[in-house]
C-alpha positions in Angstrom: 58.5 -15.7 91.6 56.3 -16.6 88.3 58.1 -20.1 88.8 55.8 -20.3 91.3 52.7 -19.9 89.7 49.9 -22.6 89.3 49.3 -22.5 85.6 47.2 -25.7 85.5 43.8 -25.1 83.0 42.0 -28.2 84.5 37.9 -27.7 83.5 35.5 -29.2 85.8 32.3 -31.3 83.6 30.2 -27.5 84.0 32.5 -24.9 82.3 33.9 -23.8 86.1 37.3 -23.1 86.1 39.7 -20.9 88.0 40.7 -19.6 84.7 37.3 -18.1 83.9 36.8 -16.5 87.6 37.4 -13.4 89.4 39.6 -15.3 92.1 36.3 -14.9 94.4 37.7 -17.2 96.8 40.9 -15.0 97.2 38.7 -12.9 99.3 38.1 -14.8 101.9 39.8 -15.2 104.9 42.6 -17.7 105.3 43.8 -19.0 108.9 46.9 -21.3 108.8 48.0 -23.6 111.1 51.2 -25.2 112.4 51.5 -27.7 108.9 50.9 -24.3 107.0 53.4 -23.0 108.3 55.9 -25.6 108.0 54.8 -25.5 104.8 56.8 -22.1 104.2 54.3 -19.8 103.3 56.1 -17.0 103.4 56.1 -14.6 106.9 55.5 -11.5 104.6 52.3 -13.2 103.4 51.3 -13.1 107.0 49.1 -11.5 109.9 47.8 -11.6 113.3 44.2 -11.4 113.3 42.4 -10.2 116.6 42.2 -13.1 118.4 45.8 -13.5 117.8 45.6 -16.1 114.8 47.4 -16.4 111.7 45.8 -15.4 108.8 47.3 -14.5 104.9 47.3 -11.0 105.0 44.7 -9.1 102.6 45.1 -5.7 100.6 43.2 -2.9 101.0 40.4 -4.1 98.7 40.2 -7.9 100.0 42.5 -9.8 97.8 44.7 -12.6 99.4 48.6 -10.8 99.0 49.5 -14.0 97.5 47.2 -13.3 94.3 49.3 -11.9 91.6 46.7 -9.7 90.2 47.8 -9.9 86.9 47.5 -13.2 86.2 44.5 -13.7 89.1 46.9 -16.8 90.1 48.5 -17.9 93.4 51.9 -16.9 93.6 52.5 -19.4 96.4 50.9 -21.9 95.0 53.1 -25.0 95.5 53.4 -23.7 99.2 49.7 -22.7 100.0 47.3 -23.4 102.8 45.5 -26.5 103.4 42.5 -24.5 103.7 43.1 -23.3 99.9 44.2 -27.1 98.6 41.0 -27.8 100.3 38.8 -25.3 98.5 38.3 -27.0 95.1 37.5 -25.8 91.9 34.4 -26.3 90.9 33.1 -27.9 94.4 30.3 -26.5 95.9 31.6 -23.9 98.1 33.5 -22.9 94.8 30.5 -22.6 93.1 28.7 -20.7 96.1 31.4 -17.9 96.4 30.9 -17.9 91.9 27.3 -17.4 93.0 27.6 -14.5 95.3 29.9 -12.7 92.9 27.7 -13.1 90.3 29.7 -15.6 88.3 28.4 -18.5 87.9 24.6 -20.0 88.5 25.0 -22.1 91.5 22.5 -24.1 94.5 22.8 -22.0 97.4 21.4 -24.5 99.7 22.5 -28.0 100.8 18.8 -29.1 99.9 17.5 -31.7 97.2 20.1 -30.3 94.0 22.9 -29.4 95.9 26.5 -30.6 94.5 
């Protein structure tokens, strides 16, 4: 499995990387689709949410099961959701979940400033 693991250290111009986070975005929740998947995210990673969607299932304190707590790294990371290849480091919405864990100081508005 820790073949799998995305050990990439790219920093972003401000100092925000994954490597110097709390995985913030790890708690959010993650519906997949038909490409995900194809994908082959793995069907132990999975729920049904209760409107009958799939979602990455979530422990008992939040954390995507696909974070390897350890490391704070995806363990499905060549195989993960769009949603999570779409959520980049450093972005805004990156930035705004830093924010609301107290990680980062980040615009948490889309007004004049915003990335």
């Amino acid at each position: 499995m820790s073949g799998d693991l995305h050990l990439e250290n790219i920093e972003t111009p401000d100092g925000v990387s994954c490597f110097n986070c709390e995985a913030c975005c790890c708690r959010l929740l993650v519906m997949l689709d038909d490409d995900d998947l194809a994908r082959g995210v793995p069907h132990g990673l999975l729920e049904e949410d209760e409107w009958g969607g799939v979602v990455m299932r979530q422990d008992e304190e939040g954390w995507c099961a696909a974070v390897d707590r350890d490391t704070m790294l995806c363990s499905i990371h060549p195989r993960r959701p769009q949603v999570c290849r779409d959520f980049e480091e450093g972005s805004y919405q990156c930035r705004e979940e830093r924010a609301l864990y107290g990680l980062v100081d980040a615009p948490l508005s889309t007004g004049a400033g915003a990335l």
